[in-house]
Amino acid sequence: MVNRPSATAVSNLMRMVGSSCSCPAHSAHASALMASATHQHHGCSLKSSKRHASAAMAQPEYAFEMATSTVRVGSGATQEIGMDVANLRAQRVMVFTDPNIAKLHPLKAVTESLDRSKVNFSVYKDVRVEPSDKSFQHAIDAARAYAPDAIIAVGGGSTMDTAKAANLFTVYKDAQLLDFVNAPLGKGKPIDRTLLPLIAVPTTAGTGSECTGSAIFDLKDRNAKTGISDRALRPMLGIIDPLNTRSMPQQVRLASGLDVLCHAIESYTAIPYTMRGPAPSNPLNRPAYQGSNPISDIWSSKALRMVAASLPQSVVNADDIEAQDAMTLAAAYAGIGFGNGGVHLMHGCSYGISGLNKAYHHPQYETDHPLCPHGISVAITSPAVAEFTGAMNPDRHLEIAQVLGADVTNAKRDDAGAILADALRRFLFDLGVPDGISAFGFTASDIEPLVQSILPQQRVLKLAPRQSGAEQIASILERSLKNY
């Protein structure tokens, strides 16, 4: 049984959020961020605090749900996928992949297995790395035309997310893309039908999409990254086969690994699920991203430690198979954690950064369009976000800093955010991560449009331990122009 916070604990946390200068956030390194919150009660107005407190008192959230895909882990496990599909008695399987993976071992392993089991299938090779609404729609149209009875995704998060969207809109034949997209950019309708069986075969060690019910894409006419989030989107099965990640270039290993890192940090530091807001009137409406909870915490904490130990070795040494294999598991662990606990400001800011990127093209990514990889765009604001959120749960921020190599023996809780920010800067610098968002071509004049692109990401922003508005997000971005 999960212990709910006492009324006193809830009241104390609300007072911390709603009263100025009651939280330990005044280190010199964080002063610029704290100044932006002056007279706003650390990013949450007194009126807003009372409103949240009133909602929580009236009908507080009292439960959380744990949902994840079945996963199969093992070198060579992909060879079983033909039998999996045959066991489903599927007659028309649609396989999604991108143009790069289409040339490599993972797709070959899948199609050979399907052939051995005499399964009819069609391969869709046009997945866009970092999908857009246009690329989603192209895949949806192809799926509707083929009318599959099962779907396989072979690739990274872009492929798995595209396959999820194709699955959804094959079942909802008359629905429009924005019907299920997260509010306020879309209508945010819940999924109340059973979708087709989806098997995910990840070829990167990062997104954890094989375990989650999220599908993320660029909404071009709004200059924003958004998505669909519903437990019903989860793959039926995720096949975590380390052999499928061997072809990752170094920079792909780096970017995908940083995504794992931030999934773990954000889920572990998210607002507690009991503080998210009122309980839903129907459990169908309980969001997939619920806030930190005792089970997500276990998976996220373990993933964090695995990333700290294995990502540096995985990036610098392509022959370190043990480190690469550990990262494939870390991605799934973090996927289970954040897939139920959620992410917050690092991901919220990243959606604006990648959505407004007009010219930056990250090395070793073979695409025909500008690309700031998701993991890079997420990690780039992590030091500034840590400074901003550290006051709300200093013990967890210090714990994360220690995992990343910081000496916290004599650390003050007041300095938790600054200490974690410094630990993140060292970690990113040692891995060769670009020096802030200015490396992508952004300047101070871009802060306002970035903020406007980020503000609609309420699905994730509301899970931050400190509430943030335009001024606080602008300060985070300004602090992230340069990291070193």
C-alpha atoms as one frame of an Amber mdcrd trajectory, in Angstrom:
protein
   0.000   0.000   0.000   1.281   3.462  -0.902   1.378   5.944   1.967  -0.293
   9.221   1.059   1.258  12.438   2.364  -0.311  13.764   5.532  -2.395  16.906
   5.448   0.439  18.661   7.270   2.981  17.554   4.664   0.738  18.741   1.845
   0.214  22.068   3.583   3.949  22.499   4.121   4.736  21.764   0.490   2.080
  24.241  -0.654   3.536  26.906   1.600   6.977  26.232   0.108   5.604  26.688
  -3.397   3.517  29.699  -2.524   5.677  31.821  -0.243   8.635  33.891  -1.310
  12.107  33.134  -0.020  11.064  30.054   1.970  13.040  27.666  -0.211  16.833
  27.348  -0.223  17.547  28.760  -3.647  19.904  31.658  -3.076  23.324  30.357
  -4.094  25.406  32.852  -6.066  25.431  30.544  -9.093  21.642  30.486  -9.200
  21.044  34.177  -8.489  20.084  35.075 -12.046  17.360  32.451 -12.069  16.109
  33.394  -8.641  15.931  37.068  -9.564  13.466  36.233 -12.299  11.119  34.750
  -9.719  11.152  37.765  -7.364   7.648  38.882  -6.319   6.254  35.784  -8.097
   6.780  33.388  -5.222   9.359  31.316  -7.110   7.392  30.979 -10.338   4.007
  30.287  -8.779   1.817  33.250  -7.862   0.063  33.270  -4.498  -3.253  33.249
  -6.360  -2.108  30.214  -8.364  -0.901  28.457  -5.214  -4.240  28.958  -3.521
  -6.043  27.699  -6.606  -3.887  24.538  -6.748  -4.272  24.041  -2.994  -8.028
  24.469  -3.220  -8.265  21.915  -6.029  -6.092  19.455  -4.111  -8.122  19.914
  -0.918 -11.407  19.473  -2.796 -10.579  16.223  -4.560  -6.900  15.303  -4.392
  -5.339  12.685  -6.604  -5.054   9.565  -4.492  -3.837   6.898  -6.925  -1.244
   6.289  -9.583  -1.083   3.659 -12.297   1.861   1.699 -13.641   1.644   0.740
 -17.288   4.404  -0.597 -19.492   4.942  -2.914 -22.406   6.026  -6.493 -22.153
   9.743  -6.506 -22.939  11.966  -9.298 -24.163  15.682  -8.767 -23.596  18.538
 -10.675 -25.155  21.135 -10.708 -27.904  19.507 -12.246 -30.954  15.950 -11.990
 -29.606  14.856 -10.309 -32.844  14.910 -13.690 -34.559  11.746 -14.610 -32.651
   9.603 -11.793 -34.036   8.240 -13.884 -36.919   6.907 -16.424 -34.455   5.406
 -13.629 -32.359   3.456 -12.324 -35.329   2.421 -15.823 -36.417   1.163 -16.447
 -32.889  -1.066 -13.411 -33.331  -2.406 -14.979 -36.533  -1.680 -11.713 -38.312
  -2.078 -11.804 -42.096  -0.988  -8.281 -43.129   1.926  -6.861 -41.159   3.258
  -3.358 -41.761   6.896  -2.753 -40.829   8.006   0.831 -40.201  11.627   1.982
 -40.433  13.717   4.916 -41.634  15.941   5.103 -44.732  19.139   4.522 -42.730
  17.988   1.498 -40.725  16.487   0.074 -43.933  20.062  -0.651 -45.069  21.269
  -2.231 -41.836  21.161  -5.448 -39.805  18.085  -4.712 -37.632  15.597  -4.566
 -40.512  17.213  -7.566 -42.194  16.892  -9.575 -38.987  13.189  -8.687 -38.740
  12.286  -9.421 -42.361  14.213 -12.707 -42.403  12.331 -13.807 -39.293   9.005
 -12.870 -40.879   9.925 -14.796 -44.012  10.829 -17.898 -41.988   7.401 -17.787
 -40.357   5.725 -17.192 -43.730   4.164 -13.913 -42.637   2.958 -11.458 -45.272
   4.346  -7.996 -44.714   5.025  -4.614 -46.287   7.916  -2.309 -45.357   7.408
   1.444 -45.002  10.886   3.043 -45.245  10.007   6.738 -45.199   9.997   7.527
 -41.483  11.416  10.991 -40.869  14.044  11.327 -38.155  12.435  13.807 -35.732
   8.948  13.402 -37.252   6.682  16.247 -38.289   2.918  16.455 -38.641   3.440
  16.047 -42.388   5.560  12.903 -42.009   3.086  11.471 -39.483   0.249  12.059
 -41.916   2.180  10.416 -44.767   2.704   7.311 -42.625  -0.938   7.346 -41.488
  -2.151   7.521 -45.088   0.097   4.610 -46.051  -1.155   2.515 -43.133  -4.802
   3.255 -43.867  -4.252   2.245 -47.476  -2.516  -1.023 -46.560  -4.936  -1.876
 -43.709  -2.537  -3.957 -41.576  -3.658  -6.240 -38.787  -0.346  -5.864 -36.897
   2.491  -3.322 -36.909   6.229  -3.582 -36.295   8.526  -0.606 -35.646  12.252
  -1.070 -36.313  14.275   1.994 -35.389  14.739   4.725 -32.833  12.134   6.861
 -31.135  11.138   8.548 -34.385  10.183   5.229 -35.957   8.416   3.883 -32.890
   6.447   7.114 -32.474   5.495   7.170 -36.155   4.291   3.575 -35.928   2.199
   4.422 -32.863   0.504   7.262 -34.754  -0.110   5.046 -37.783  -1.604   2.401
 -35.512  -3.913   4.884 -33.808  -5.274   6.440 -36.971  -5.660   3.128 -38.750
  -8.135   2.159 -36.030  -9.707   5.638 -35.911 -10.141   5.879 -39.664 -12.087
   9.134 -39.686 -10.139  10.991 -37.004  -7.929  13.999 -37.676  -4.352  14.209
 -36.396  -5.083  16.931 -33.839  -8.003  15.016 -32.320  -5.686  13.111 -29.975
  -2.805  15.592 -29.736  -2.172  16.920 -26.245  -4.073  20.075 -25.299  -3.852
  23.004 -25.799  -2.367  22.387 -29.258  -4.818  19.564 -29.922  -8.107  18.267
 -28.559  -6.513  15.685 -26.268  -9.223  13.075 -26.726  -8.715   9.807 -24.792
  -8.236   6.587 -26.744 -11.207   4.321 -25.994 -10.734   1.614 -28.633  -8.362
  -1.342 -28.769  -5.490  -0.669 -31.153  -3.636  -3.123 -33.378  -0.816  -5.234
 -31.923   2.416  -3.222 -32.137   5.872  -4.736 -31.656   8.742  -2.276 -31.170
  12.341  -3.160 -32.007  14.524  -0.265 -30.789  17.816   0.381 -32.583  18.985
   3.144 -30.233  19.497   3.216 -26.477  17.621   6.344 -25.537  13.955   7.100
 -26.014  12.480   4.137 -24.153   9.567   4.459 -26.590   9.221   0.672 -26.615
   7.823   1.038 -23.073   5.742   4.219 -23.304   2.467   5.526 -24.656   3.841
   8.710 -26.214   4.308   9.730 -29.847   6.154  13.039 -30.372   6.330  15.170
 -33.517   6.923  18.719 -34.816   3.755  20.694 -35.425   5.210  22.894 -38.138
   2.585  25.623 -38.437   2.847  26.266 -34.686   6.656  26.046 -34.518   6.211
  23.618 -31.646   6.966  20.051 -30.749   4.007  18.214 -29.299   2.554  14.732
 -29.299  -0.045  12.201 -28.323   0.150  10.633 -24.899  -2.075   7.741 -23.877
  -1.393   4.351 -22.301  -3.258   2.700 -25.175  -0.408   3.657 -27.540   2.076
   1.399 -25.743   3.594  -1.382 -27.849   2.353  -4.848 -27.023   5.968  -6.036
 -26.975   9.359  -4.377 -26.998  12.266  -6.514 -28.202  15.446  -5.158 -26.628
  18.168  -6.829 -28.637  21.619  -5.265 -28.092  22.705  -6.505 -31.538  20.355
  -3.927 -33.038  22.243  -1.019 -31.471  25.704  -1.956 -32.744  25.385   0.240
 -35.830  24.780   3.469 -33.873  27.335   6.193 -34.734  29.073   7.830 -31.784
  26.911  10.960 -31.852  23.735   8.896 -31.920  24.977   6.970 -28.880  25.618
  10.312 -27.187  22.287  11.954 -28.001  20.171   8.917 -27.206  22.050   8.344
 -23.953  21.490  11.933 -22.842  17.781  11.424 -23.395  17.925   8.517 -20.934
  19.764  10.713 -18.430  17.127  13.446 -18.577  14.215  10.991 -18.508  15.599
   9.663 -15.235  16.335  13.067 -13.688  13.013  14.625 -14.615  10.894  11.680
 -13.534  12.769  11.499 -10.223  12.354  15.232  -9.533   8.798  15.682 -10.873
   6.062  16.936  -8.590   4.597  14.073  -6.507   1.582  12.441  -8.134  -0.639
  13.472  -5.198   0.154  17.124  -5.941  -0.571  17.013  -9.675  -4.145  18.170
  -9.225  -7.616  16.747  -8.728  -8.242  13.066  -9.261  -9.907  12.381 -12.605
 -13.642  11.800 -12.646 -12.990   8.675 -14.727  -9.762   6.601 -14.575  -9.688
   6.668 -18.383  -8.723  10.333 -18.016  -5.832   9.793 -15.609  -2.801  11.034
 -17.582   0.056   8.762 -18.548   2.451  11.314 -17.014   1.276  11.378 -13.405
   4.162  12.819 -11.374   6.809  11.116  -9.288   5.629   8.000  -7.491   7.228
   5.180  -5.514   7.481   2.742  -8.431   8.679   5.172 -11.097  11.282   6.383
  -8.599  12.844   2.923  -8.431  13.213   2.596 -12.203  14.409   6.167 -12.711
  16.943   6.000  -9.909  18.407   2.760 -11.271  18.523   4.163 -14.806  20.346
   7.265 -13.586  23.079   5.184 -12.004  23.444   3.023 -15.099  23.786   6.082
 -17.349  26.402   7.687 -15.096  28.435   4.480 -15.149  28.020   3.456 -18.789
  27.289   6.408 -21.083  30.810   7.916 -21.068  32.333   4.539 -21.929  29.695
   3.857 -24.560  30.382   7.185 -26.277  34.176   7.108 -26.307  34.643   3.415
 -27.063  32.576   1.798 -29.798  34.010  -1.576 -28.780  32.769  -1.394 -25.184
  29.940  -3.851 -25.678  29.233  -4.122 -21.965  28.611  -0.356 -21.700  26.407
  -0.335 -24.796  24.364  -3.266 -23.537  23.912  -1.528 -20.184  22.593   1.542
 -21.981  19.932  -0.493 -23.809  18.611  -1.622 -20.436  18.942   1.860 -18.931
  16.791   3.248 -21.745  14.029   0.748 -20.949  14.317   1.330 -17.188  14.009
   5.091 -17.659  11.166   4.502 -20.118   9.202   2.656 -17.447  10.011   5.406
 -14.956   9.177   8.494 -16.975   6.450   6.724 -18.957   4.421   6.810 -15.757
   6.067   9.567 -13.730   6.582  12.027 -16.564   9.160  14.620 -17.548   9.086
  18.376 -17.089  11.181  21.449 -17.875  14.145  19.918 -19.719  11.829  18.216
 -22.172   9.433  21.157 -22.287  12.255  23.509 -23.277  13.669  21.017 -25.769
  10.460  21.006 -27.785  10.864  24.700 -28.494  14.572  24.420 -29.218  14.245
  21.616 -31.741  11.008  23.000 -33.172  12.568  26.394 -33.968  15.912  25.058
 -35.182  16.334  26.400 -38.716  19.930  25.647 -39.631  21.792  23.464 -37.116
  22.618  19.966 -38.339  24.194  17.681 -35.763  27.144  15.576 -36.968  26.670
  11.911 -37.929  22.910  12.272 -38.496  22.097  11.485 -42.113  19.030  13.626
 -42.779  17.942  16.037 -45.494  16.767  18.687 -43.020  18.253  20.686 -40.112
  18.354  18.548 -37.003  19.108  19.090 -33.344  18.809  15.563 -31.915  16.216
  15.207 -29.213  18.650  14.089 -26.497  20.976  17.016 -27.200  18.148  19.567
 -27.126  16.886  18.119 -23.841  20.234  18.014 -22.054  21.336  21.482 -23.149
  19.095  23.236 -20.588  19.610  20.682 -17.812  22.072  22.788 -15.758  19.788
  25.842 -15.738  16.738  23.703 -14.982  18.564  22.084 -12.045  19.344  25.528
 -10.643  15.696  26.473 -10.932  14.199  23.310  -9.414  16.812  22.463  -6.787
  15.081  24.352  -3.994  11.975  22.188  -4.096  13.623  18.832  -3.406  17.234
  19.512  -2.441  17.912  16.008  -1.162  17.081  14.401  -4.511  19.076  17.020
  -6.402  22.099  16.334  -4.198  21.622  12.591  -4.669  21.680  13.018  -8.455
  24.754  15.255  -8.243  26.548  12.607  -6.209  25.691   9.935  -8.766  27.221
  12.174 -11.437  30.450  12.466  -9.462  30.010  15.503  -7.218  31.367  15.464
  -3.680  28.372  16.347  -1.525  29.910  15.416   1.824  29.660  18.916   3.258
  27.081  20.282   0.820  24.384  22.615   2.027  20.822  21.883   1.002  20.534
  25.557   0.031  23.109  24.907  -2.706  21.562  21.714  -4.100  20.471  23.209
  -7.420  23.806  24.887  -8.076  25.730  21.748  -7.135  23.705  19.577  -9.510
  24.010  22.209 -12.256  27.796  22.152 -11.942  27.830  18.346 -11.991  25.741
  18.355 -15.165  27.987  20.927 -16.827  31.036  18.763 -16.145  29.262  15.650
 -17.392  28.125  17.335 -20.621  31.471  19.039 -21.217  33.381  15.774 -20.828
  31.073  14.161 -23.396  31.614  16.959 -25.919  28.058  18.297 -25.875  27.718
  21.650 -27.734  28.116  24.750 -25.554  24.569  25.875 -24.963  21.764  26.792
 -27.324  23.950  29.449 -28.943  25.780  26.546 -30.604  22.551  25.886 -32.510
  22.433  29.486 -33.764  20.096  30.938 -31.131  20.785  34.391 -29.685  19.191
  36.533 -27.009  16.769  37.863 -29.627  15.370  34.341 -30.056  14.387  33.931
 -26.400  10.881  35.372 -26.805   9.829  33.144 -29.730  11.360  30.159 -27.950
   9.322  30.934 -24.839   6.129  31.208 -26.889   6.898  27.816 -28.441   7.502
  26.244 -25.034   4.549  27.638 -23.081   1.948  25.350 -24.749   3.790  22.288
 -23.393   1.613  22.263 -20.283   1.401  18.470 -20.262   5.015  18.399 -19.075
   5.573  21.884 -17.655   2.925  21.338 -14.994   4.919  18.402 -13.617   7.908
  20.578 -12.708   8.457  20.864  -8.955   8.348  24.657  -9.356   5.677  26.206
 -11.508   7.043  28.249 -14.378   5.690  30.963 -16.609   7.148  32.998 -19.424
   9.599  34.883 -17.225  11.049  31.788 -15.594  11.383  29.909 -18.896  13.077
  32.945 -20.458  15.575  32.979 -17.600  16.323  29.267 -18.069  16.943  29.825
 -21.780  19.133  32.868 -21.161  21.217  30.837 -18.713  21.470  28.120 -21.356
  22.877  30.281 -24.165  26.291  29.200 -22.882  26.896  26.329 -20.458  30.661
  26.302 -20.023
